[in-house]
mmCIF file with all atom_site columns, C-alpha atoms in Angstrom:
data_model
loop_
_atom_site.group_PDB
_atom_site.id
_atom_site.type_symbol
_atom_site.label_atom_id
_atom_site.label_alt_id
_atom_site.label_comp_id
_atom_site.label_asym_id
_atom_site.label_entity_id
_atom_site.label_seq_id
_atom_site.pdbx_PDB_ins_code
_atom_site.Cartn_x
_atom_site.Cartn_y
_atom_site.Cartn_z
_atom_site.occupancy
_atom_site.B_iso_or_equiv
_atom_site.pdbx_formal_charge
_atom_site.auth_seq_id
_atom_site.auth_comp_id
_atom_site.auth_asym_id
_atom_site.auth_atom_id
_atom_site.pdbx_PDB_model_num
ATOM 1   C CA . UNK A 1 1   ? -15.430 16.357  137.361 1.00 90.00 ? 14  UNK A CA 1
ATOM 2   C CA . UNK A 1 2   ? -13.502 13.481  135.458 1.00 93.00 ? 15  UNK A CA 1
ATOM 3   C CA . UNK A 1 3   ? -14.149 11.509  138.384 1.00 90.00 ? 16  UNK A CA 1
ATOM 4   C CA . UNK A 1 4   ? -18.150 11.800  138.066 1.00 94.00 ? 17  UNK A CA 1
ATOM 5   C CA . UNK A 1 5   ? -17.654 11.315  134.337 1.00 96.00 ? 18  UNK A CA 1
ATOM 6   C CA . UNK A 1 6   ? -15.644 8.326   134.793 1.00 95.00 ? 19  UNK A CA 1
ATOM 7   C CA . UNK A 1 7   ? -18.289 6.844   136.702 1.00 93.00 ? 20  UNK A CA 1
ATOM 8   C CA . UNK A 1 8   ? -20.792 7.788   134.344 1.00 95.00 ? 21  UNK A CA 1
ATOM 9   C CA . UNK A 1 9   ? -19.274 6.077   131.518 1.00 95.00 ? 22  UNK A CA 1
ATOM 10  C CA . UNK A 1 10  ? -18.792 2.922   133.190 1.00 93.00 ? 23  UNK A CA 1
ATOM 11  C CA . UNK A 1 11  ? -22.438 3.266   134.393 1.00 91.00 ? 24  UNK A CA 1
ATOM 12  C CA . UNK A 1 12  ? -24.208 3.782   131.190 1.00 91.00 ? 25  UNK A CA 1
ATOM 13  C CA . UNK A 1 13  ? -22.044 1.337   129.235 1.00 89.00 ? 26  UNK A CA 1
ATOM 14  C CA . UNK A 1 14  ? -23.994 -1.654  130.685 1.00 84.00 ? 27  UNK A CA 1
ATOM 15  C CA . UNK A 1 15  ? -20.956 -3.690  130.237 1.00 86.00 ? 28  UNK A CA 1
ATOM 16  C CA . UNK A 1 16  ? -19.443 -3.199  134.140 1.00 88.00 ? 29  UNK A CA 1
ATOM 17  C CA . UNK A 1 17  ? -19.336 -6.875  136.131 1.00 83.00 ? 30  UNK A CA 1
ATOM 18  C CA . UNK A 1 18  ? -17.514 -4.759  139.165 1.00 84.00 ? 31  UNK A CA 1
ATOM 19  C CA . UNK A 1 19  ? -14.543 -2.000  139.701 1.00 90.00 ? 32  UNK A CA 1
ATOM 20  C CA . UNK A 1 20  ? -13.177 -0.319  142.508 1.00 89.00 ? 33  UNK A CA 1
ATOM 21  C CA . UNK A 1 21  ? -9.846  1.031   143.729 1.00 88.00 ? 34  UNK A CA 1
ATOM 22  C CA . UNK A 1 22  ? -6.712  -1.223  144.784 1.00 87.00 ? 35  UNK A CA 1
ATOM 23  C CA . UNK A 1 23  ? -4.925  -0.174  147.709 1.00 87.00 ? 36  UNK A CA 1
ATOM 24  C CA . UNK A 1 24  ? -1.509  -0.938  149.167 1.00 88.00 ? 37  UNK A CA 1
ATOM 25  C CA . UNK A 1 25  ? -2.406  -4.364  151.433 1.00 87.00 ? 38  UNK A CA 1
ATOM 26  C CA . UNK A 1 26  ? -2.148  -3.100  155.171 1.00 88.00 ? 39  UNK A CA 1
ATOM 27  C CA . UNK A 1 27  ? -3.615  -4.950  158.485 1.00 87.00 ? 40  UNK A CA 1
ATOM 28  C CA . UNK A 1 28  ? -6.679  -3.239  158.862 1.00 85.00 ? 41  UNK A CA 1
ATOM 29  C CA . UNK A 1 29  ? -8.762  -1.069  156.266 1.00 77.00 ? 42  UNK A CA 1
ATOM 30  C CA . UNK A 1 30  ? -8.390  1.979   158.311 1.00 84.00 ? 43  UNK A CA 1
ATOM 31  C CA . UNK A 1 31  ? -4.768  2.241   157.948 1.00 88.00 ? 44  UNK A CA 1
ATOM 32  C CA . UNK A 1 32  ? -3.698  5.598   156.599 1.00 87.00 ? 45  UNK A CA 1
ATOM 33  C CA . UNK A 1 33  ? -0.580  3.580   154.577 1.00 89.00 ? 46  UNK A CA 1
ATOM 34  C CA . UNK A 1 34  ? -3.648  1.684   152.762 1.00 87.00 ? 47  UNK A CA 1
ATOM 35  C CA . UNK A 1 35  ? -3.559  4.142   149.690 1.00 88.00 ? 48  UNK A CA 1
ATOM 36  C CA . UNK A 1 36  ? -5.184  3.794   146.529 1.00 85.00 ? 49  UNK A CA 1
ATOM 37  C CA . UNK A 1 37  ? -2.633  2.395   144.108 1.00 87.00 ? 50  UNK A CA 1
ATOM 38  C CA . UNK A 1 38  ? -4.851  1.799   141.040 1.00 86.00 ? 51  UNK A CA 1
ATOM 39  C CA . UNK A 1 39  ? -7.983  0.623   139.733 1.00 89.00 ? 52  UNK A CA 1
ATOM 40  C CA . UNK A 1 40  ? -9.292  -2.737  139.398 1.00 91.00 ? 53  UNK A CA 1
ATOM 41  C CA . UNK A 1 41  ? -12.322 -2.744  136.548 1.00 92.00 ? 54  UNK A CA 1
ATOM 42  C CA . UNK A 1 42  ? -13.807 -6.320  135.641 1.00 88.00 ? 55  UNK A CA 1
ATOM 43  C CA . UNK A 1 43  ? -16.215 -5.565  132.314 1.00 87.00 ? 56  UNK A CA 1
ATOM 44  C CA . UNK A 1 44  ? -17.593 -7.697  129.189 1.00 83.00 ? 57  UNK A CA 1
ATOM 45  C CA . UNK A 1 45  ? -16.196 -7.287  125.863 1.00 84.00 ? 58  UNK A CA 1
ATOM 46  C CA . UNK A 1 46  ? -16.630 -8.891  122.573 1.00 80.00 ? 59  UNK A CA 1
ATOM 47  C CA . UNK A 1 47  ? -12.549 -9.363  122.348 1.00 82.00 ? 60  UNK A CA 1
ATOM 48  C CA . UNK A 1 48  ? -9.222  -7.575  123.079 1.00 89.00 ? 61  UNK A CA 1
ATOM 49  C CA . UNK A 1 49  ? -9.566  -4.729  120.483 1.00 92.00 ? 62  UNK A CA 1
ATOM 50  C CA . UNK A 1 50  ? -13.140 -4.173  122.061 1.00 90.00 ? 63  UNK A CA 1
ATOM 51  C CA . UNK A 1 51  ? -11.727 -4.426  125.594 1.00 91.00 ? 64  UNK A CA 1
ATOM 52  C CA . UNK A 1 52  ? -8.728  -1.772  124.502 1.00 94.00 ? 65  UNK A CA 1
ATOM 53  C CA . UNK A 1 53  ? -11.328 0.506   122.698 1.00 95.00 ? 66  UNK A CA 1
ATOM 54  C CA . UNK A 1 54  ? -13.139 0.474   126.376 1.00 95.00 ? 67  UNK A CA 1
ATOM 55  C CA . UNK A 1 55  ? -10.675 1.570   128.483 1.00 95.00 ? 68  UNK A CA 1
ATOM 56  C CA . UNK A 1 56  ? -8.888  4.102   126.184 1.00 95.00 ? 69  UNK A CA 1
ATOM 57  C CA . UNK A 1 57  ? -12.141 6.003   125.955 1.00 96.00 ? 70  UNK A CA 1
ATOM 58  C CA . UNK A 1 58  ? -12.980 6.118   129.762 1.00 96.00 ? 71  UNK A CA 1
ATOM 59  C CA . UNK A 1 59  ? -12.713 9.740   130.810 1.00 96.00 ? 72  UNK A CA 1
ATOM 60  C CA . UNK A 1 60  ? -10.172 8.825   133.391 1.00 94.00 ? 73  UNK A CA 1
ATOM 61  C CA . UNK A 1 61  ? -8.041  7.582   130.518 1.00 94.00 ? 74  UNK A CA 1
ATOM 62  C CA . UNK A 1 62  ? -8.586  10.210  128.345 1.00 96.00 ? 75  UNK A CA 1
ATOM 63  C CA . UNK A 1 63  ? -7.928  12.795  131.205 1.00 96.00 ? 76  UNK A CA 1
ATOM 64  C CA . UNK A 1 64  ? -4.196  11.212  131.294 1.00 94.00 ? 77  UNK A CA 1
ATOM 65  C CA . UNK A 1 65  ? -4.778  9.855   135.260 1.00 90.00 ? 78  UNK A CA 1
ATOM 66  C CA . UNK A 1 66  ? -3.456  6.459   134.638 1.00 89.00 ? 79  UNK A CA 1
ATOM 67  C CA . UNK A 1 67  ? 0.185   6.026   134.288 1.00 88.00 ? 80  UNK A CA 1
ATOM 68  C CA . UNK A 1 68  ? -0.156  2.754   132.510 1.00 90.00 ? 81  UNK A CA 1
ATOM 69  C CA . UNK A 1 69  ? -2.820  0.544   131.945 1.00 90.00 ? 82  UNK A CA 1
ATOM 70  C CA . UNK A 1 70  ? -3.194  -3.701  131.199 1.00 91.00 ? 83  UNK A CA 1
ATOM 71  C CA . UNK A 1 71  ? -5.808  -4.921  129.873 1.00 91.00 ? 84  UNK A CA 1
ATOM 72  C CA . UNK A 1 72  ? -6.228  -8.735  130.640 1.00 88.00 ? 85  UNK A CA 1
ATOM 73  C CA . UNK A 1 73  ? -8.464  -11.948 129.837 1.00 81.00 ? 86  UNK A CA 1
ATOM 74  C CA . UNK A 1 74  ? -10.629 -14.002 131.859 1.00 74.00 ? 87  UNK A CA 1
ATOM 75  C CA . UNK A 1 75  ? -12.982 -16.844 131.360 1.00 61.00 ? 88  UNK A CA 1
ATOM 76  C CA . UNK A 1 76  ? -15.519 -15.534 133.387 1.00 57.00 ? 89  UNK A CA 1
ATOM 77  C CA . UNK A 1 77  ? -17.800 -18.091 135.771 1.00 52.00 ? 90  UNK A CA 1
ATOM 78  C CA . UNK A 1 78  ? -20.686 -16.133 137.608 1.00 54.00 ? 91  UNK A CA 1
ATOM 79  C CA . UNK A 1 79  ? -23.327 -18.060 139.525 1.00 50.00 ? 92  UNK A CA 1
ATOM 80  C CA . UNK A 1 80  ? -25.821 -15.982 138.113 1.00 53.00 ? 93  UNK A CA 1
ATOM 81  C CA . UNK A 1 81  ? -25.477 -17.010 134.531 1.00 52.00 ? 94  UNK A CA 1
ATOM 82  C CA . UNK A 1 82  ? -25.616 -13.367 133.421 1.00 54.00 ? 95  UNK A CA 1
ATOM 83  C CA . UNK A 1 83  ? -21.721 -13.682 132.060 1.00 53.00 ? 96  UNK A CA 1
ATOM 84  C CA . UNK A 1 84  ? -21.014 -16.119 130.305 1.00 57.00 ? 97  UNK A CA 1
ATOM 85  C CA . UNK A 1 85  ? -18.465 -16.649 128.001 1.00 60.00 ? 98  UNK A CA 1
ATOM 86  C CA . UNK A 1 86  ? -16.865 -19.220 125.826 1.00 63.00 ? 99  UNK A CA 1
ATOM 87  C CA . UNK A 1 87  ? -13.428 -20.983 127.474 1.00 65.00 ? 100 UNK A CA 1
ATOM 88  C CA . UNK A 1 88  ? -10.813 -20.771 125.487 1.00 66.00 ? 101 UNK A CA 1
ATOM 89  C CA . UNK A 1 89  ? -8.972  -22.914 126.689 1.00 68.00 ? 102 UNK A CA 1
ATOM 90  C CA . UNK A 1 90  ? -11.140 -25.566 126.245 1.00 70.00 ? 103 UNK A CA 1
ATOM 91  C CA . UNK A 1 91  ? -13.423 -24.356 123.283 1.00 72.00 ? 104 UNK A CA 1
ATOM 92  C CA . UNK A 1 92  ? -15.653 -28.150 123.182 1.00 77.00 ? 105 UNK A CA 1
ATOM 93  C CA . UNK A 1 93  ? -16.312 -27.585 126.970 1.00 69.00 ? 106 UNK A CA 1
ATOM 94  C CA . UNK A 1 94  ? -20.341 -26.034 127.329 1.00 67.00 ? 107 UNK A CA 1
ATOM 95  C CA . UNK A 1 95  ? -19.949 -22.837 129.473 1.00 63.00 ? 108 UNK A CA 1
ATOM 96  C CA . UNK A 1 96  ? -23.191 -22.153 128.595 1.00 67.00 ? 109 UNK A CA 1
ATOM 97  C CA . UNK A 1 97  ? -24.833 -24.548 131.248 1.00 69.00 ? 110 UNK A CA 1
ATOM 98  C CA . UNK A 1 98  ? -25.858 -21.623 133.931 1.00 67.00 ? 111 UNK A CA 1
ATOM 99  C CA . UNK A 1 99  ? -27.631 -19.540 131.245 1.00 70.00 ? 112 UNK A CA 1
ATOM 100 C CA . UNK A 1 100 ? -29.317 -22.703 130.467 1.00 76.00 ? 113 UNK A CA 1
ATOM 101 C CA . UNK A 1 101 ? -30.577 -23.720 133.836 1.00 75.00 ? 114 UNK A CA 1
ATOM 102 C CA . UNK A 1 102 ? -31.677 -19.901 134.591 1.00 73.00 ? 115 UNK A CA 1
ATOM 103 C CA . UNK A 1 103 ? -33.726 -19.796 131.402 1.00 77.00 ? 116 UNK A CA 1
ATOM 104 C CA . UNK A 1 104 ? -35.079 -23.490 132.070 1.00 82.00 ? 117 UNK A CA 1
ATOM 105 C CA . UNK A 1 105 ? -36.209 -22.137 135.545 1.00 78.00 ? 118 UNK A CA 1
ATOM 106 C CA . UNK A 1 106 ? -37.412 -19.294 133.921 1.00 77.00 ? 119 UNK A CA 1
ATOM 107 C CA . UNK A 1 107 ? -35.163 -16.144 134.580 1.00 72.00 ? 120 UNK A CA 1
ATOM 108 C CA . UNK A 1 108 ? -34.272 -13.216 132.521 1.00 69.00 ? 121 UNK A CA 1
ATOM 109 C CA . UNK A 1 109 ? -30.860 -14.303 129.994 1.00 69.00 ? 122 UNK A CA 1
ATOM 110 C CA . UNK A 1 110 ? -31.643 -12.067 127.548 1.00 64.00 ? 123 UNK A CA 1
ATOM 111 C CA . UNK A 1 111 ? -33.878 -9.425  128.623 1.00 57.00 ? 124 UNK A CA 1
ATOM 112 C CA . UNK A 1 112 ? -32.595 -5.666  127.856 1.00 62.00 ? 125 UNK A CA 1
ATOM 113 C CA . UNK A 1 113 ? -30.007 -5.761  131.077 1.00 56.00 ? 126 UNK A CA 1
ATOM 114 C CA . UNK A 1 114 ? -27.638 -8.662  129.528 1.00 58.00 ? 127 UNK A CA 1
ATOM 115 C CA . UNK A 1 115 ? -28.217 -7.641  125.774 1.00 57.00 ? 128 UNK A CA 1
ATOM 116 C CA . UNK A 1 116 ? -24.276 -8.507  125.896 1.00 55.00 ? 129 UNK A CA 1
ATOM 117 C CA . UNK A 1 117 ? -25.141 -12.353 125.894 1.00 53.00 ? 130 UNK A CA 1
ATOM 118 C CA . UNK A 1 118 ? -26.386 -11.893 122.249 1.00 49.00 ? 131 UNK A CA 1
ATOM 119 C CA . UNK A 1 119 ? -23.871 -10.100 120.797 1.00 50.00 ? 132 UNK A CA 1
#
């Protein structure tokens, strides 16, 4: 049951890029040593509080599964232009130039599905 409710909350929060299991590297997939180790969850956030907040309420969390978890930053680059985000390291570089082009060409940026690019 915490399972399907983990899934469910990283479902409905709309804020999932991509998440799956890690597993212990091994030659081939089928290997029975290739055990799930942990989970690997990439998601938007408005900042590291946010990001926290997140992951402390998934179900999985709250269920006490996870031994530890880490909670780290990215400057995310998708091909898409449905994440963006600003570069921190380089805050006068325009990250924005994907979004640009897609809207230019006349795809969805801020339709109801990426509502997190105008937060």
């Amino acid at each position: 049951e915490v399972f399907e409710d983990h899934l469910e909350y990283l479902i409905r929060s709309e804020r999932v890029i991509s998440a799956g299991p890690l597993h212990v590297a091994t030659e081939e997939k089928t290997d029975p040593k290739s055990v799930a180790v942990g989970s690997l969850i990439f998601f938007n956030a408005k900042g590291r509080e946010n990001a926290i907040e997140f992951v402390e309420n998934d179900p999985a969390s709250l269920a006490g599964l996870y031994g530890t978890m880490t909670v780290h930053r990215y400057n995310n680059l998708d091909v898409t232009g449905k994440f963006v985000s600003e570069n921190l390291y380089f805050p006068d570089q325009n990250t924005y130039q994907m979004k640009d082009a897609m809207a230019h060409w006349g795809y969805p940026v801020d339709d109801l599905q990426t509502k997190w690019l105008n937060w």
